[in-house]
Tab-separated table of C-alpha atoms in Angstrom:
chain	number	residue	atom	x	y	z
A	1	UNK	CA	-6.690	27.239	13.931
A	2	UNK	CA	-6.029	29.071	10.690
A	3	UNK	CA	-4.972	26.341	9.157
A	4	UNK	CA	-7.850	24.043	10.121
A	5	UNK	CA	-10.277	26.632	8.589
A	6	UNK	CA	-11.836	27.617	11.746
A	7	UNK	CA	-9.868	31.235	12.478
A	8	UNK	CA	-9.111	34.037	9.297
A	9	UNK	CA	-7.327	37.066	9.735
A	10	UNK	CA	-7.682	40.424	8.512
A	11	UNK	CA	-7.256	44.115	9.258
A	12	UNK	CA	-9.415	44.499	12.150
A	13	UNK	CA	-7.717	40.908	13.688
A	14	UNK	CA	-8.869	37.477	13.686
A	15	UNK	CA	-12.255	36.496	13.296
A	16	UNK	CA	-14.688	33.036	12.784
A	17	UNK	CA	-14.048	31.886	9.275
A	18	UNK	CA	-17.701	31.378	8.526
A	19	UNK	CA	-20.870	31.288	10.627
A	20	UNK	CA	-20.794	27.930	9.560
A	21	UNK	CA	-17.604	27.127	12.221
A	22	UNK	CA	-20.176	28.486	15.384
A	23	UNK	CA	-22.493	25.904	14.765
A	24	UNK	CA	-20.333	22.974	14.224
A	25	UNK	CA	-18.574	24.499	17.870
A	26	UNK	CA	-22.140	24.143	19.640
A	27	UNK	CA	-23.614	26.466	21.940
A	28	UNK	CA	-22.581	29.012	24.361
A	29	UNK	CA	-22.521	26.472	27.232
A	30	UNK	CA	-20.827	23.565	25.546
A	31	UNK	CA	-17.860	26.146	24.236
A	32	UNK	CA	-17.308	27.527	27.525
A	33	UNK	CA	-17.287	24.054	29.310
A	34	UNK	CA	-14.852	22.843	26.307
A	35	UNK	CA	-12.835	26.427	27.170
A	36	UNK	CA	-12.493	25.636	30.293
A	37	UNK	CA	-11.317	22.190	30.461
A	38	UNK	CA	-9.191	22.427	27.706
A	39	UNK	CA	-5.563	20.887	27.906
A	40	UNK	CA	-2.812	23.710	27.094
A	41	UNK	CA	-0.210	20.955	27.645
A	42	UNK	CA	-0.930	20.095	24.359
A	43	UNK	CA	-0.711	22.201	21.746
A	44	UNK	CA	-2.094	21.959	17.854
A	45	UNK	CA	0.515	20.598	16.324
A	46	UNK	CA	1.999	20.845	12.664
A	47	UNK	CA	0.195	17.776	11.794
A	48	UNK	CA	-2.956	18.400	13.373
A	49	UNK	CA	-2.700	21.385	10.387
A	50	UNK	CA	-1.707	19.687	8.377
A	51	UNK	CA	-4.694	17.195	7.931
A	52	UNK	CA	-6.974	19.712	7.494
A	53	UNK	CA	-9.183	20.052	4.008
A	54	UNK	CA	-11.421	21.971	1.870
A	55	UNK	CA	-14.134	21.664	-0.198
A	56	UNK	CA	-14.073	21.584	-3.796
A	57	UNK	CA	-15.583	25.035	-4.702
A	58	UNK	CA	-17.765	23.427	-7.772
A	59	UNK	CA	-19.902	21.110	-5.811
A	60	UNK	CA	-18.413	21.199	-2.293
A	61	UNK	CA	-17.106	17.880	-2.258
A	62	UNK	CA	-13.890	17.154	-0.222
A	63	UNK	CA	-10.595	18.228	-1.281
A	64	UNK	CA	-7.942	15.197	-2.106
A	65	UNK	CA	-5.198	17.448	-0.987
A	66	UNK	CA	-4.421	18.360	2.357
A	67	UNK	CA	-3.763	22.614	2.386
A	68	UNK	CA	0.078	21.543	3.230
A	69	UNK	CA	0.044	19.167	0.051
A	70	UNK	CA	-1.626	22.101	-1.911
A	71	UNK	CA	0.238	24.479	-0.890
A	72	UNK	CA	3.069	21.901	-2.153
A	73	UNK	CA	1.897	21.984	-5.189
A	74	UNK	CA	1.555	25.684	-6.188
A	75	UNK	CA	4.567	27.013	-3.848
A	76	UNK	CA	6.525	29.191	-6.330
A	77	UNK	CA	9.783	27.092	-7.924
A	78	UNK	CA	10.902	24.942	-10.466
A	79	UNK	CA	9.441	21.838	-9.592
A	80	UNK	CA	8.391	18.139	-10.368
A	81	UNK	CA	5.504	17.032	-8.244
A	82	UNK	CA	4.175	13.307	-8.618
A	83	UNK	CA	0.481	12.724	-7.242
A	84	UNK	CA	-0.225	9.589	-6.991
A	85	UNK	CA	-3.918	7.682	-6.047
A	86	UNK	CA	-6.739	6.112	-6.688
A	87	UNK	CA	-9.703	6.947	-8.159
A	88	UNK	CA	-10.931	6.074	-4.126
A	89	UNK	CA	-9.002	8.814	-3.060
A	90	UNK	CA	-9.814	11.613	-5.286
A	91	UNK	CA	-7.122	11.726	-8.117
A	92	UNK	CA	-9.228	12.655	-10.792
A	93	UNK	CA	-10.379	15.888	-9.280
A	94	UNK	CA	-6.695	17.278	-8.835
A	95	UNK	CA	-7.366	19.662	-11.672
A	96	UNK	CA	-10.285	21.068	-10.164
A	97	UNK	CA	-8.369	21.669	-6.944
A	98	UNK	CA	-5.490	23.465	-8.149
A	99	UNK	CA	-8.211	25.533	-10.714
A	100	UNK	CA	-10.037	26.452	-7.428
A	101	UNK	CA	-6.605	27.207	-5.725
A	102	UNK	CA	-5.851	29.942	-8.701
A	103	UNK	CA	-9.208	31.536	-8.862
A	104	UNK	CA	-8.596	31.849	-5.266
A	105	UNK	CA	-5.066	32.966	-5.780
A	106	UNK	CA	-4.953	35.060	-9.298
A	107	UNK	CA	-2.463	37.739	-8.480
A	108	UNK	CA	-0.096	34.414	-7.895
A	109	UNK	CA	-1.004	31.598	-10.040
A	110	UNK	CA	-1.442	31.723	-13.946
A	111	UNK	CA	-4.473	29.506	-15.225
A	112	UNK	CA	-3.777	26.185	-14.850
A	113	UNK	CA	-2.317	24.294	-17.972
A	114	UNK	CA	-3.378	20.668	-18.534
A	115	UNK	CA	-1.004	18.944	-21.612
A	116	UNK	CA	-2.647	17.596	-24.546
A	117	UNK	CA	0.555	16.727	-26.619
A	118	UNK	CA	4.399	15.967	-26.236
A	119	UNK	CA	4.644	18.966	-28.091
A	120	UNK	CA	2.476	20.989	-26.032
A	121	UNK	CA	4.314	19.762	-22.678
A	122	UNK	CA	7.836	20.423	-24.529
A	123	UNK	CA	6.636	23.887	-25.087
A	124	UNK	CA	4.720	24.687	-21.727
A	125	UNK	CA	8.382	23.101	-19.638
A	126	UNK	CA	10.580	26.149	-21.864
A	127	UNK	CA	8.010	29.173	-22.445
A	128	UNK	CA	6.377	31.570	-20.366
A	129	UNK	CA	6.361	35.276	-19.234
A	130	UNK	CA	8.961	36.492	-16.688
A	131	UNK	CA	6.738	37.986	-13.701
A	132	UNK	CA	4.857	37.013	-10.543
A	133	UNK	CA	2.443	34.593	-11.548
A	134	UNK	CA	3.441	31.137	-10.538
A	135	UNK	CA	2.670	28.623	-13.246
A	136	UNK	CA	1.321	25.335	-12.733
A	137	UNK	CA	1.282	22.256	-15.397
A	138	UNK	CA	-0.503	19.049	-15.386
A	139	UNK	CA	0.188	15.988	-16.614
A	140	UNK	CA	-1.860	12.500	-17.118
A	141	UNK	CA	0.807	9.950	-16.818
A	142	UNK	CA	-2.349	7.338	-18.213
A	143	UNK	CA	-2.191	9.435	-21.471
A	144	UNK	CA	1.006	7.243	-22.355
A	145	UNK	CA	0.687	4.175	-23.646
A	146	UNK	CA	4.586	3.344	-22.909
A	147	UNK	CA	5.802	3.942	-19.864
A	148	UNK	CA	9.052	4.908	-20.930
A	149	UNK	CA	7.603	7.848	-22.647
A	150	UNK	CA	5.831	8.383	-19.362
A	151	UNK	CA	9.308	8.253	-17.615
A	152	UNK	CA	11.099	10.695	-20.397
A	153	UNK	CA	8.267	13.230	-19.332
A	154	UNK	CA	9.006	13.067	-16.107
A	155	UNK	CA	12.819	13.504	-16.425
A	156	UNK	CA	12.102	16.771	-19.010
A	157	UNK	CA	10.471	18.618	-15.992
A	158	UNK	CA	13.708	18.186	-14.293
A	159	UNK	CA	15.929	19.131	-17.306
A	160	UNK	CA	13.906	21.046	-19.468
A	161	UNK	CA	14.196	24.841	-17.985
A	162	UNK	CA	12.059	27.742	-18.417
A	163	UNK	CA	13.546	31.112	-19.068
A	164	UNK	CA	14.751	33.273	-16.550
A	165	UNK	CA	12.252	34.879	-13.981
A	166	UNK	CA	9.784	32.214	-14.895
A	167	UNK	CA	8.826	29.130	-12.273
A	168	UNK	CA	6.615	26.427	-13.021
A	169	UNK	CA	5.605	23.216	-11.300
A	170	UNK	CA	4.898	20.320	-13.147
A	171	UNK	CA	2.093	18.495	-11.537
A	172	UNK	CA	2.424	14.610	-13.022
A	173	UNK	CA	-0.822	12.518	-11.961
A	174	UNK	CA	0.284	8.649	-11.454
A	175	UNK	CA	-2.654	6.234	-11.166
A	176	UNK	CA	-1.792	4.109	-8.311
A	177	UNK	CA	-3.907	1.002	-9.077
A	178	UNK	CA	-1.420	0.734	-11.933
A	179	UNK	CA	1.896	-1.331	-11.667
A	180	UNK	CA	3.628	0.769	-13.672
A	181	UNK	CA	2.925	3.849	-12.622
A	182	UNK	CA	3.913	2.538	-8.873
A	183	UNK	CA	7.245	1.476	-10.528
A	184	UNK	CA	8.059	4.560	-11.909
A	185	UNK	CA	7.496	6.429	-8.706
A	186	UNK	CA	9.884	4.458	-7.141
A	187	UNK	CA	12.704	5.708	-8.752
A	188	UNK	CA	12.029	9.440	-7.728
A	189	UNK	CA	12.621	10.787	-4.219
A	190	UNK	CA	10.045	10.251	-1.746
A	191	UNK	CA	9.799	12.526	0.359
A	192	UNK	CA	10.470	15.477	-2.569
A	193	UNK	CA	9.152	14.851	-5.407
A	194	UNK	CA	5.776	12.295	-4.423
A	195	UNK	CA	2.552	13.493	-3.204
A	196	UNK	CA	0.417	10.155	-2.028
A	197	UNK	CA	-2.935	10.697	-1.516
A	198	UNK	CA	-4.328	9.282	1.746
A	199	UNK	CA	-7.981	8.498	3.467
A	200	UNK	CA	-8.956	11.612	5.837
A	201	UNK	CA	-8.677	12.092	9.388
A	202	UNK	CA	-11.640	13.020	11.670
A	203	UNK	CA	-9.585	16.639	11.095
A	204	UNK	CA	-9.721	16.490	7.796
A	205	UNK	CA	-13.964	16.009	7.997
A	206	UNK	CA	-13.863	18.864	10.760
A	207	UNK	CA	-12.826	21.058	8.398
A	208	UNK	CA	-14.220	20.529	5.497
A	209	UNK	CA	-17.592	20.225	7.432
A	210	UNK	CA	-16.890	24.000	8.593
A	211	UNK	CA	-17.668	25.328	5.142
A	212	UNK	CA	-20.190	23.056	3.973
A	213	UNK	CA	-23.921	24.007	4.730
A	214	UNK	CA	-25.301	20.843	3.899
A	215	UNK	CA	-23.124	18.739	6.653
A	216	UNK	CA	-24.877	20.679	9.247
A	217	UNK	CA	-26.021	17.414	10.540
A	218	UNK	CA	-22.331	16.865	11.693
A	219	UNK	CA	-21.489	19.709	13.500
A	220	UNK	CA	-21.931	17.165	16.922
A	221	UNK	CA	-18.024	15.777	17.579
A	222	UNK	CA	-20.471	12.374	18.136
A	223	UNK	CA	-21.836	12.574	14.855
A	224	UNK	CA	-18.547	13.569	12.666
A	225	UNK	CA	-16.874	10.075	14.646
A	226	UNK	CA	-19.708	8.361	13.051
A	227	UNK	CA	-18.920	9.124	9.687
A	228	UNK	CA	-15.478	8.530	10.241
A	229	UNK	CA	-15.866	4.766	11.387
A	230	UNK	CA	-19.049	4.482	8.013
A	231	UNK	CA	-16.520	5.191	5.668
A	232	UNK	CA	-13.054	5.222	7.105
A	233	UNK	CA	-12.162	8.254	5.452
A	234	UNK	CA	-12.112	7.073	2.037
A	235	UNK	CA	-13.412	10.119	-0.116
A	236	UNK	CA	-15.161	8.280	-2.791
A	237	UNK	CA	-17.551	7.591	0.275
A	238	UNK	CA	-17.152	11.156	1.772
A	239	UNK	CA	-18.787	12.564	-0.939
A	240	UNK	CA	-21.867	9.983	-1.184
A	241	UNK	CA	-22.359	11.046	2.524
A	242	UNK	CA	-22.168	14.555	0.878
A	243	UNK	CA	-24.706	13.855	-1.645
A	244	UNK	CA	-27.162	12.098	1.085
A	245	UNK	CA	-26.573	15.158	3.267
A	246	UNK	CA	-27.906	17.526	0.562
A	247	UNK	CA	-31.400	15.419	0.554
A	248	UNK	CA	-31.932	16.158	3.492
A	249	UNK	CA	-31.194	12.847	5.600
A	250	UNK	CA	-29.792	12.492	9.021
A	251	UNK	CA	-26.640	11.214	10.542
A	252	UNK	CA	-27.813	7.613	11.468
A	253	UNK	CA	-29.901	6.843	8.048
A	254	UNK	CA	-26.989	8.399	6.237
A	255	UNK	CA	-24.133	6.267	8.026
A	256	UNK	CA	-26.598	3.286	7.939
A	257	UNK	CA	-27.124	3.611	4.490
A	258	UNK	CA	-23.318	4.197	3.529
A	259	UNK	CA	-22.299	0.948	5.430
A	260	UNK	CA	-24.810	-1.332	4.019
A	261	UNK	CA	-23.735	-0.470	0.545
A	262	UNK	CA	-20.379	-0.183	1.400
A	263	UNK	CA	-21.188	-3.846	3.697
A	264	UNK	CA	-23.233	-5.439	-0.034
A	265	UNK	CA	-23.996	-3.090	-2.226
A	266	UNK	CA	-22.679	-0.745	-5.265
A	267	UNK	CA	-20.577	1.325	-2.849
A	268	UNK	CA	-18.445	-1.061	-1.510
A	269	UNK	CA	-17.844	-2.554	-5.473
A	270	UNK	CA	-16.875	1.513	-6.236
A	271	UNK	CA	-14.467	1.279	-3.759
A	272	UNK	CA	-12.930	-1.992	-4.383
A	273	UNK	CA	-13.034	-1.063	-8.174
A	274	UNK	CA	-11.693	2.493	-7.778
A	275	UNK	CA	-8.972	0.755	-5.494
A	276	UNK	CA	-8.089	-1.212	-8.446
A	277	UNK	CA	-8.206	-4.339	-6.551
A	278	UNK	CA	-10.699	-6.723	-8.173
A	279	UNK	CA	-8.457	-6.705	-11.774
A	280	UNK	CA	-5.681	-9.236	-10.795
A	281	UNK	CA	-6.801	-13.187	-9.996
A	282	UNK	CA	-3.290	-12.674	-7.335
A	283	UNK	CA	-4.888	-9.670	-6.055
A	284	UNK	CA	-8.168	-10.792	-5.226
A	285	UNK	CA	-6.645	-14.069	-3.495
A	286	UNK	CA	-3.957	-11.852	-1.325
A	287	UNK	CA	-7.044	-9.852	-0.655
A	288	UNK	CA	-9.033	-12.605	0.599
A	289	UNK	CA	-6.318	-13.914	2.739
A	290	UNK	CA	-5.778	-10.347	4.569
A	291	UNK	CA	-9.319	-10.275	5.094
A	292	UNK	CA	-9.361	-13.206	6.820
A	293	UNK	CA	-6.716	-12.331	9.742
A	294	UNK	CA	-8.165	-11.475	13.038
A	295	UNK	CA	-5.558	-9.181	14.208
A	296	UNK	CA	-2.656	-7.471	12.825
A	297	UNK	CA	0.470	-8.238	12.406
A	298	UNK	CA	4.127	-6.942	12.242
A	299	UNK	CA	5.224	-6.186	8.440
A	300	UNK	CA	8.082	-9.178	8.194
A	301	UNK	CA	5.148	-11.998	9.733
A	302	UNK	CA	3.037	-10.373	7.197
A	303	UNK	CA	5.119	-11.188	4.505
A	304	UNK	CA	6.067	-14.411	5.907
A	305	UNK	CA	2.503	-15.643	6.413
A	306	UNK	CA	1.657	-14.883	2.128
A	307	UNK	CA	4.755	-15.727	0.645
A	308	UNK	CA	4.112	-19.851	0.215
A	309	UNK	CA	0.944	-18.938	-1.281
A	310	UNK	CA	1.419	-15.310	-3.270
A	311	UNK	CA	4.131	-14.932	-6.229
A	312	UNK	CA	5.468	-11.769	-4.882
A	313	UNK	CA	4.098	-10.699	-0.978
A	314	UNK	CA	6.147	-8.019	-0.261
A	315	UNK	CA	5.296	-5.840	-3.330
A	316	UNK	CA	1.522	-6.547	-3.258
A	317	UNK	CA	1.967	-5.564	0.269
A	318	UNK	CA	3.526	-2.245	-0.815
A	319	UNK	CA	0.963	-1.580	-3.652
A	320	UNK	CA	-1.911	-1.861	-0.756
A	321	UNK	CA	-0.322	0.586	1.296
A	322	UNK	CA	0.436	3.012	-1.615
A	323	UNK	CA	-3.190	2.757	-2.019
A	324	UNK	CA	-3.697	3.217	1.533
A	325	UNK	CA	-5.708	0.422	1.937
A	326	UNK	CA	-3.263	-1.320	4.133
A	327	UNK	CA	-3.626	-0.265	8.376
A	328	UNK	CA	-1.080	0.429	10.181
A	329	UNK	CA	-1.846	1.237	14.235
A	330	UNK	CA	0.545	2.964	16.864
A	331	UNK	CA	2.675	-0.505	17.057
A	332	UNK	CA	3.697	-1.006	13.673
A	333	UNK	CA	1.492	-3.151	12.895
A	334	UNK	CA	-0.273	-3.611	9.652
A	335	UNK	CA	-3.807	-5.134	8.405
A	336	UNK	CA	-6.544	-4.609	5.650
A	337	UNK	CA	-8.181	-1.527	5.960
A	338	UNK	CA	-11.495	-2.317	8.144
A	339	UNK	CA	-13.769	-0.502	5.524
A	340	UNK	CA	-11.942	-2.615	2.647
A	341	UNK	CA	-12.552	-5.556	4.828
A	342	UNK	CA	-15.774	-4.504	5.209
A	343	UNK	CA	-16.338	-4.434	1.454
A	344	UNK	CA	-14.503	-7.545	0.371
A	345	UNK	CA	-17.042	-10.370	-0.520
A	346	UNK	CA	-17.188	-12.967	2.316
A	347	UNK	CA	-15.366	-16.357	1.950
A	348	UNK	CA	-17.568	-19.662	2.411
A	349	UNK	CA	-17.547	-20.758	6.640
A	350	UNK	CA	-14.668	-22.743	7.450
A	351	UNK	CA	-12.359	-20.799	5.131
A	352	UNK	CA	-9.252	-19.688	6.466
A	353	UNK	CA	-6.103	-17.860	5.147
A	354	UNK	CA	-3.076	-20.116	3.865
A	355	UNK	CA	-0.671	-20.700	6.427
A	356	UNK	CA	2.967	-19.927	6.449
């Protein structure tokens, strides 16, 4: 619960986070009927926490990061940490996360440091003030124009030491609509050193809902589902819904709006453009063919069914799903993400994908 933002703890005990949380539980009858037939067979569970979000403390829009993939991120160590996304899933408002994080945190992080130089870096990796404070630097990988300068940078966090009794974590941003940059996180370890960033759960809109006064109109379980099958949990649309919320407009015109512009309109070209998807002429055909499946399929018929007609399947195929725009349900299987799909222009009748 403390980790999904509803409980907080303190001297006196545990307590509602915000008055914010009663609301979005409902009334006095609908808590005690959800009390009582509650299933203790099944526990929260560490990713259940795990999905859980919070708003951006500048204009409340949602958080990129997960709290486990923030907490990542600013844990005390001597660390390289690669966060890679789209401009669909937030990665441009990393900075402002981790400055909210240390405002929140000041007697453990130092200000955070972005790198303007290869100087600058050189001398933020080796420098710094024995003590407490944790310190955190960022880096653009998109500031270099070579990407084996981008790859040296990323190989002086991991050699370059600071002096004793200082840690720092060297936050590298890799834009994930870029080959490149997908390249070069290949070669460092997965499940270590890279941070994806992914679409949110209905969790993750729970709790950022909780602190947000605006999304009142969501506190109904029947009303949060709604936004999660408008937008699919991409945050680029999130935070229109956000923005729509503040004017004062309910759930249905809000969803309605989202997923005719999403459907034919500027939001669904913001998504496909912050997905990077609409650059490459190979792209935009394996797109068109994905959208075009009625069901999905296991990764190897995938493959199969795109390689007589795409130059290289299988590593398109892995871009989407870096991207997270590629589905993938309970039984392994994978297809285009339905609010992708939804966004992707339609094909003339009669079209069909090329066939294996």
């Amino acid at each position: 619960m403390t980790g999904l933002g509803i409980l907080a703890g303190d001297s006196q005990g545990w307590r509602l986070r915000s008055s914010n949380v009663l609301r979005l539980l409902g009334n006095q009858h609908a808590i005690e009927e959800a009390l009582e037939n509650h299933d203790t067979s099944k526990p929260l569970t560490k990713l259940t926490a795990a999905q859980a979000r919070r708003p951006i403390a500048a204009d409340n829009r949602i958080s990129p990061l997960t709290e486990q993939q923030l907490a990542r991120l600013t844990t005390p160590g001597n660390e390289l940490r690669i966060v890679i996304g789209s401009a669909a899933t937030g990665l441009g408002s990393i900075a402002n996360v981790l400055d909210d994080q240390q405002k929140r945190a000041p007697s453990k992080l130092d200000p955070i440091v972005c790198s303007t130089s290869p100087s600058h870096y050189k001398e933020l990796l080796s420098t710094g003030k024995p003590g407490p404070l944790h310190r955190i630097v960022v880096v653009k990988l998109s500031r270099f124009n070579d990407i084996d300068k981008a790859r040296a940078s990323l190989r002086q966090a991991e050699t370059i030491q600071p002096p004793a009794g200082v840690t720092r974590t060297v936050v590298a941003l890799a834009d994930a609509c870029k080959a490149e940059h997908l390249a070069l996180a290949t070669e460092f370890d997965p499940d270590n050193a890279l941070i994806p960033l992914r679409r949110v759960t209905l969790e993750g809109i729970s709790s950022w809902a909780t602190d947000v006064e605006a999304l009142a109109p969501f506190a109904e379980t029947e009303a949060r589902n709604r936004l999660m099958e408008t937008t699919g949990g991409w945050p680029i649309l999130l935070d229109e819904a956000l923005v729509q919320a503040r004017q004062g407009r309910r759930v249905l015109t809000i969803c309605k709006n989202i997923d005719e512009e999403v459907t034919s309109g500027a939001l669904g070209t913001a998504l496909l453009d912050g997905l990077g998807l609409t650059a490459s002429p190979d792209m935009r055909t394996l797109l068109t063919d994905l959208a075009a499946l009625d069901e999905p399929l296991p990764w190897d018929d995938l493959v199969e069914l795109l390689q007589d007609s795409h130059p290289a399947p299988q590593q398109a195929l892995e871009r989407l799903r870096m991207l997270d725009a590629l589905a993938q349900d309970e039984k392994q299987l994978h297809m285009l993400d339905p609010t992708v799909r939804r966004a992707w222009p339609p094909q003339p009748s009669g079209w069909s994908p090329t066939p294996a």
